[in-house]
């Protein structure tokens, strides 16, 4: 299913459109937070641009696509389990063009957790293979140097320079900044 009735991009096998009111009985807090984040990235260009600047993207313009629970074509079915499925994907089509996998955690990324390290290594591999600019690690705390070192040491993890961490609090700060400056366009 595509977002706002647009067809699913050809390189995606499965993806869901995020919705601003995630009333999903099967989704936990992390999934609801991610859904609201992706929906806001889609709906508020000023928020999107400022958040993307936090992860090293240049000024963005153009059409944005956001998806959650993304499965790319060509990936082995459940070879690495459900942790191989990124929480989200952001694509901005336009002159600057930008694509990022989003992986979110309610708490943080743990260097001691083999599952967290393997998951991030897998996302970095997919990002490199698909020529995506970033893997965004969104959590209560930014991944620390121990996590970067653990991911860098994983056999699957080329291109750790694509990994950028931002906190939930940074996204809230951006939202308040956008509202305080009254740069949100009123569609009415």
PDB file of C-alpha atoms in Angstrom:
ATOM      1  CA  UNK A   1       0.000   0.000   0.000  1.00  0.00           C
ATOM      2  CA  UNK A   2       1.392   3.411  -0.915  1.00  0.00           C
ATOM      3  CA  UNK A   3       1.121   6.566   1.114  1.00  0.00           C
ATOM      4  CA  UNK A   4      -1.839   8.781   0.224  1.00  0.00           C
ATOM      5  CA  UNK A   5      -2.909   6.379  -2.529  1.00  0.00           C
ATOM      6  CA  UNK A   6       0.409   6.491  -4.326  1.00  0.00           C
ATOM      7  CA  UNK A   7       1.743   3.179  -5.585  1.00  0.00           C
ATOM      8  CA  UNK A   8       4.395   1.433  -3.544  1.00  0.00           C
ATOM      9  CA  UNK A   9       7.855   2.220  -4.969  1.00  0.00           C
ATOM     10  CA  UNK A  10       9.190  -0.627  -7.122  1.00  0.00           C
ATOM     11  CA  UNK A  11      12.104  -1.428  -4.800  1.00  0.00           C
ATOM     12  CA  UNK A  12       9.837  -1.991  -1.776  1.00  0.00           C
ATOM     13  CA  UNK A  13       8.212  -5.363  -1.256  1.00  0.00           C
ATOM     14  CA  UNK A  14       6.166  -4.222   1.707  1.00  0.00           C
ATOM     15  CA  UNK A  15       5.669  -0.957   3.578  1.00  0.00           C
ATOM     16  CA  UNK A  16       2.873   0.719   5.485  1.00  0.00           C
ATOM     17  CA  UNK A  17       1.861   4.367   5.447  1.00  0.00           C
ATOM     18  CA  UNK A  18       2.235   6.030   8.831  1.00  0.00           C
ATOM     19  CA  UNK A  19      -0.835   7.747  10.241  1.00  0.00           C
ATOM     20  CA  UNK A  20      -1.016  10.682  12.628  1.00  0.00           C
ATOM     21  CA  UNK A  21      -3.437   8.813  14.896  1.00  0.00           C
ATOM     22  CA  UNK A  22      -1.808   5.429  15.403  1.00  0.00           C
ATOM     23  CA  UNK A  23      -4.540   3.498  17.206  1.00  0.00           C
ATOM     24  CA  UNK A  24      -3.012   0.106  16.653  1.00  0.00           C
ATOM     25  CA  UNK A  25      -3.785  -2.583  19.196  1.00  0.00           C
ATOM     26  CA  UNK A  26      -0.795  -4.634  18.011  1.00  0.00           C
ATOM     27  CA  UNK A  27       1.676  -1.738  18.068  1.00  0.00           C
ATOM     28  CA  UNK A  28       3.609  -0.845  21.170  1.00  0.00           C
ATOM     29  CA  UNK A  29       4.734   2.568  22.296  1.00  0.00           C
ATOM     30  CA  UNK A  30       7.848   2.442  20.126  1.00  0.00           C
ATOM     31  CA  UNK A  31       5.814   1.787  16.988  1.00  0.00           C
ATOM     32  CA  UNK A  32       3.334   4.549  17.821  1.00  0.00           C
ATOM     33  CA  UNK A  33       6.159   7.030  18.464  1.00  0.00           C
ATOM     34  CA  UNK A  34       7.811   6.111  15.178  1.00  0.00           C
ATOM     35  CA  UNK A  35       4.506   6.442  13.323  1.00  0.00           C
ATOM     36  CA  UNK A  36       3.867   9.928  14.707  1.00  0.00           C
ATOM     37  CA  UNK A  37       7.471  10.956  13.916  1.00  0.00           C
ATOM     38  CA  UNK A  38       7.215   9.761  10.300  1.00  0.00           C
ATOM     39  CA  UNK A  39       3.780  11.349   9.861  1.00  0.00           C
ATOM     40  CA  UNK A  40       5.116  14.672  11.113  1.00  0.00           C
ATOM     41  CA  UNK A  41       8.109  14.427   8.773  1.00  0.00           C
ATOM     42  CA  UNK A  42       5.618  13.971   5.929  1.00  0.00           C
ATOM     43  CA  UNK A  43       3.114  16.644   6.975  1.00  0.00           C
ATOM     44  CA  UNK A  44       5.385  19.466   8.193  1.00  0.00           C
ATOM     45  CA  UNK A  45       8.169  20.350   5.730  1.00  0.00           C
ATOM     46  CA  UNK A  46       9.820  22.765   8.171  1.00  0.00           C
ATOM     47  CA  UNK A  47      10.058  20.010  10.808  1.00  0.00           C
ATOM     48  CA  UNK A  48      11.366  17.543   8.226  1.00  0.00           C
ATOM     49  CA  UNK A  49      14.060  19.912   6.984  1.00  0.00           C
ATOM     50  CA  UNK A  50      15.294  20.739  10.485  1.00  0.00           C
ATOM     51  CA  UNK A  51      15.356  17.105  11.611  1.00  0.00           C
ATOM     52  CA  UNK A  52      17.155  16.047   8.438  1.00  0.00           C
ATOM     53  CA  UNK A  53      19.740  18.770   9.044  1.00  0.00           C
ATOM     54  CA  UNK A  54      20.407  17.113  12.416  1.00  0.00           C
ATOM     55  CA  UNK A  55      21.405  13.946  10.582  1.00  0.00           C
ATOM     56  CA  UNK A  56      23.592  15.721   8.051  1.00  0.00           C
ATOM     57  CA  UNK A  57      21.240  16.232   5.113  1.00  0.00           C
ATOM     58  CA  UNK A  58      21.479  19.383   3.062  1.00  0.00           C
ATOM     59  CA  UNK A  59      18.543  21.716   2.572  1.00  0.00           C
ATOM     60  CA  UNK A  60      15.734  19.621   1.176  1.00  0.00           C
ATOM     61  CA  UNK A  61      12.974  20.423  -1.188  1.00  0.00           C
ATOM     62  CA  UNK A  62      10.767  18.200  -3.207  1.00  0.00           C
ATOM     63  CA  UNK A  63       8.261  15.444  -2.736  1.00  0.00           C
ATOM     64  CA  UNK A  64       8.598  13.382   0.428  1.00  0.00           C
ATOM     65  CA  UNK A  65       7.649   9.738   0.885  1.00  0.00           C
ATOM     66  CA  UNK A  66       7.542   8.081   4.289  1.00  0.00           C
ATOM     67  CA  UNK A  67       6.882   4.448   5.070  1.00  0.00           C
ATOM     68  CA  UNK A  68       7.039   2.252   8.147  1.00  0.00           C
ATOM     69  CA  UNK A  69       7.824  -1.446   8.581  1.00  0.00           C
ATOM     70  CA  UNK A  70       9.780  -1.458   5.330  1.00  0.00           C
ATOM     71  CA  UNK A  71      10.847  -4.587   3.496  1.00  0.00           C
ATOM     72  CA  UNK A  72      12.992  -4.086   0.400  1.00  0.00           C
ATOM     73  CA  UNK A  73      12.738  -6.339  -2.649  1.00  0.00           C
ATOM     74  CA  UNK A  74      15.574  -8.811  -2.902  1.00  0.00           C
ATOM     75  CA  UNK A  75      16.019  -9.190   0.842  1.00  0.00           C
ATOM     76  CA  UNK A  76      15.809 -12.795   2.054  1.00  0.00           C
ATOM     77  CA  UNK A  77      12.497 -13.594   3.737  1.00  0.00           C
ATOM     78  CA  UNK A  78      12.950 -13.522   7.509  1.00  0.00           C
ATOM     79  CA  UNK A  79      16.590 -14.598   7.192  1.00  0.00           C
ATOM     80  CA  UNK A  80      17.533 -12.342  10.090  1.00  0.00           C
ATOM     81  CA  UNK A  81      14.150 -12.343  11.769  1.00  0.00           C
ATOM     82  CA  UNK A  82      11.902  -9.324  12.293  1.00  0.00           C
ATOM     83  CA  UNK A  83      14.823  -7.120  13.416  1.00  0.00           C
ATOM     84  CA  UNK A  84      15.942  -6.931   9.779  1.00  0.00           C
ATOM     85  CA  UNK A  85      12.868  -4.836   8.949  1.00  0.00           C
ATOM     86  CA  UNK A  86      13.551  -1.111   9.406  1.00  0.00           C
ATOM     87  CA  UNK A  87      10.992   0.876  11.404  1.00  0.00           C
ATOM     88  CA  UNK A  88      10.798   3.487   8.682  1.00  0.00           C
ATOM     89  CA  UNK A  89      12.048   4.949   5.446  1.00  0.00           C
ATOM     90  CA  UNK A  90      12.174   8.622   4.473  1.00  0.00           C
ATOM     91  CA  UNK A  91      12.748   9.627   0.865  1.00  0.00           C
ATOM     92  CA  UNK A  92      12.879  13.156  -0.447  1.00  0.00           C
ATOM     93  CA  UNK A  93      12.785  13.396  -4.218  1.00  0.00           C
ATOM     94  CA  UNK A  94      14.126  16.593  -5.649  1.00  0.00           C
ATOM     95  CA  UNK A  95      17.337  18.401  -6.511  1.00  0.00           C
ATOM     96  CA  UNK A  96      19.139  17.426  -3.305  1.00  0.00           C
ATOM     97  CA  UNK A  97      17.483  14.006  -3.000  1.00  0.00           C
ATOM     98  CA  UNK A  98      17.807  12.199   0.304  1.00  0.00           C
ATOM     99  CA  UNK A  99      16.953   8.750   1.657  1.00  0.00           C
ATOM    100  CA  UNK A 100      17.238   7.383   5.170  1.00  0.00           C
ATOM    101  CA  UNK A 101      16.302   4.220   7.003  1.00  0.00           C
ATOM    102  CA  UNK A 102      14.873   5.005  10.436  1.00  0.00           C
ATOM    103  CA  UNK A 103      15.412   2.631  13.353  1.00  0.00           C
ATOM    104  CA  UNK A 104      13.788   3.718  16.599  1.00  0.00           C
ATOM    105  CA  UNK A 105      14.065   2.529  20.169  1.00  0.00           C
ATOM    106  CA  UNK A 106      12.040   3.788  23.110  1.00  0.00           C
ATOM    107  CA  UNK A 107      15.062   3.637  25.376  1.00  0.00           C
ATOM    108  CA  UNK A 108      18.417   3.418  23.620  1.00  0.00           C
ATOM    109  CA  UNK A 109      20.803   1.316  21.571  1.00  0.00           C
ATOM    110  CA  UNK A 110      22.870  -1.082  23.661  1.00  0.00           C
ATOM    111  CA  UNK A 111      26.400  -2.041  22.598  1.00  0.00           C
ATOM    112  CA  UNK A 112      26.084  -5.166  24.765  1.00  0.00           C
ATOM    113  CA  UNK A 113      22.954  -6.306  22.914  1.00  0.00           C
ATOM    114  CA  UNK A 114      23.922  -8.611  20.050  1.00  0.00           C
ATOM    115  CA  UNK A 115      20.438  -8.083  18.567  1.00  0.00           C
ATOM    116  CA  UNK A 116      20.819  -4.271  18.506  1.00  0.00           C
ATOM    117  CA  UNK A 117      24.286  -4.497  16.928  1.00  0.00           C
ATOM    118  CA  UNK A 118      23.193  -7.101  14.338  1.00  0.00           C
ATOM    119  CA  UNK A 119      20.087  -5.067  13.502  1.00  0.00           C
ATOM    120  CA  UNK A 120      22.046  -1.867  12.913  1.00  0.00           C
ATOM    121  CA  UNK A 121      24.701  -3.731  10.907  1.00  0.00           C
ATOM    122  CA  UNK A 122      21.957  -5.146   8.682  1.00  0.00           C
ATOM    123  CA  UNK A 123      20.418  -1.683   8.161  1.00  0.00           C
ATOM    124  CA  UNK A 124      23.833  -0.237   7.247  1.00  0.00           C
ATOM    125  CA  UNK A 125      24.353  -3.022   4.710  1.00  0.00           C
ATOM    126  CA  UNK A 126      20.948  -2.348   3.144  1.00  0.00           C
ATOM    127  CA  UNK A 127      21.692   1.412   3.086  1.00  0.00           C
ATOM    128  CA  UNK A 128      24.994   0.841   1.291  1.00  0.00           C
ATOM    129  CA  UNK A 129      23.515  -1.633  -1.213  1.00  0.00           C
ATOM    130  CA  UNK A 130      20.565   0.654  -1.980  1.00  0.00           C
ATOM    131  CA  UNK A 131      22.652   3.857  -1.993  1.00  0.00           C
ATOM    132  CA  UNK A 132      20.706   5.421   0.892  1.00  0.00           C
ATOM    133  CA  UNK A 133      22.495   8.331   2.537  1.00  0.00           C
ATOM    134  CA  UNK A 134      21.684   7.639   6.195  1.00  0.00           C
ATOM    135  CA  UNK A 135      20.556   5.218   8.821  1.00  0.00           C
ATOM    136  CA  UNK A 136      18.922   7.296  11.538  1.00  0.00           C
ATOM    137  CA  UNK A 137      19.075   5.855  15.061  1.00  0.00           C
ATOM    138  CA  UNK A 138      16.253   7.528  16.996  1.00  0.00           C
ATOM    139  CA  UNK A 139      16.113   6.881  20.747  1.00  0.00           C
ATOM    140  CA  UNK A 140      16.135   8.493  24.200  1.00  0.00           C
ATOM    141  CA  UNK A 141      19.917   8.575  24.052  1.00  0.00           C
ATOM    142  CA  UNK A 142      22.266   8.956  21.105  1.00  0.00           C
ATOM    143  CA  UNK A 143      24.233   5.763  20.402  1.00  0.00           C
ATOM    144  CA  UNK A 144      27.534   6.012  22.254  1.00  0.00           C
ATOM    145  CA  UNK A 145      31.043   5.265  21.000  1.00  0.00           C
ATOM    146  CA  UNK A 146      30.842   1.707  22.357  1.00  0.00           C
ATOM    147  CA  UNK A 147      27.792   1.067  20.167  1.00  0.00           C
ATOM    148  CA  UNK A 148      29.507   2.550  17.092  1.00  0.00           C
ATOM    149  CA  UNK A 149      32.572   0.386  17.806  1.00  0.00           C
ATOM    150  CA  UNK A 150      30.441  -2.749  18.224  1.00  0.00           C
ATOM    151  CA  UNK A 151      28.609  -2.063  14.959  1.00  0.00           C
ATOM    152  CA  UNK A 152      31.882  -1.234  13.173  1.00  0.00           C
ATOM    153  CA  UNK A 153      33.292  -4.571  14.348  1.00  0.00           C
ATOM    154  CA  UNK A 154      30.326  -6.579  13.056  1.00  0.00           C
ATOM    155  CA  UNK A 155      31.001  -8.575   9.898  1.00  0.00           C
ATOM    156  CA  UNK A 156      27.976  -7.147   8.087  1.00  0.00           C
ATOM    157  CA  UNK A 157      28.551  -3.472   8.853  1.00  0.00           C
ATOM    158  CA  UNK A 158      30.267  -1.539   6.108  1.00  0.00           C
ATOM    159  CA  UNK A 159      29.709   2.176   6.015  1.00  0.00           C
ATOM    160  CA  UNK A 160      29.203   3.018   9.689  1.00  0.00           C
ATOM    161  CA  UNK A 161      29.691   6.655   8.645  1.00  0.00           C
ATOM    162  CA  UNK A 162      26.096   6.532   7.371  1.00  0.00           C
ATOM    163  CA  UNK A 163      24.828   6.070  10.934  1.00  0.00           C
ATOM    164  CA  UNK A 164      23.521   9.189  12.695  1.00  0.00           C
ATOM    165  CA  UNK A 165      21.879   9.278  16.071  1.00  0.00           C
ATOM    166  CA  UNK A 166      19.252  11.747  17.259  1.00  0.00           C
ATOM    167  CA  UNK A 167      17.168  11.719  20.409  1.00  0.00           C
ATOM    168  CA  UNK A 168      13.441  11.919  20.827  1.00  0.00           C
ATOM    169  CA  UNK A 169      14.047  15.091  22.853  1.00  0.00           C
ATOM    170  CA  UNK A 170      15.868  16.690  19.923  1.00  0.00           C
ATOM    171  CA  UNK A 171      12.822  16.062  17.730  1.00  0.00           C
ATOM    172  CA  UNK A 172      10.566  17.633  20.369  1.00  0.00           C
ATOM    173  CA  UNK A 173      12.932  20.616  20.573  1.00  0.00           C
ATOM    174  CA  UNK A 174      12.737  21.027  16.792  1.00  0.00           C
ATOM    175  CA  UNK A 175       8.930  20.866  16.930  1.00  0.00           C
ATOM    176  CA  UNK A 176       8.811  23.594  19.586  1.00  0.00           C
ATOM    177  CA  UNK A 177      11.276  25.707  17.627  1.00  0.00           C
ATOM    178  CA  UNK A 178       9.142  25.393  14.485  1.00  0.00           C
ATOM    179  CA  UNK A 179       6.000  26.329  16.451  1.00  0.00           C
ATOM    180  CA  UNK A 180       7.672  29.210  18.320  1.00  0.00           C
ATOM    181  CA  UNK A 181       8.893  30.740  15.107  1.00  0.00           C
ATOM    182  CA  UNK A 182       5.424  30.284  13.649  1.00  0.00           C
ATOM    183  CA  UNK A 183       6.847  28.922  10.464  1.00  0.00           C
ATOM    184  CA  UNK A 184       4.302  26.158  10.206  1.00  0.00           C
ATOM    185  CA  UNK A 185       2.051  26.966   7.301  1.00  0.00           C
ATOM    186  CA  UNK A 186      -1.633  26.957   8.167  1.00  0.00           C
ATOM    187  CA  UNK A 187      -3.422  25.046   5.389  1.00  0.00           C
ATOM    188  CA  UNK A 188      -6.746  26.812   6.088  1.00  0.00           C
TER     189      UNK A 188
END
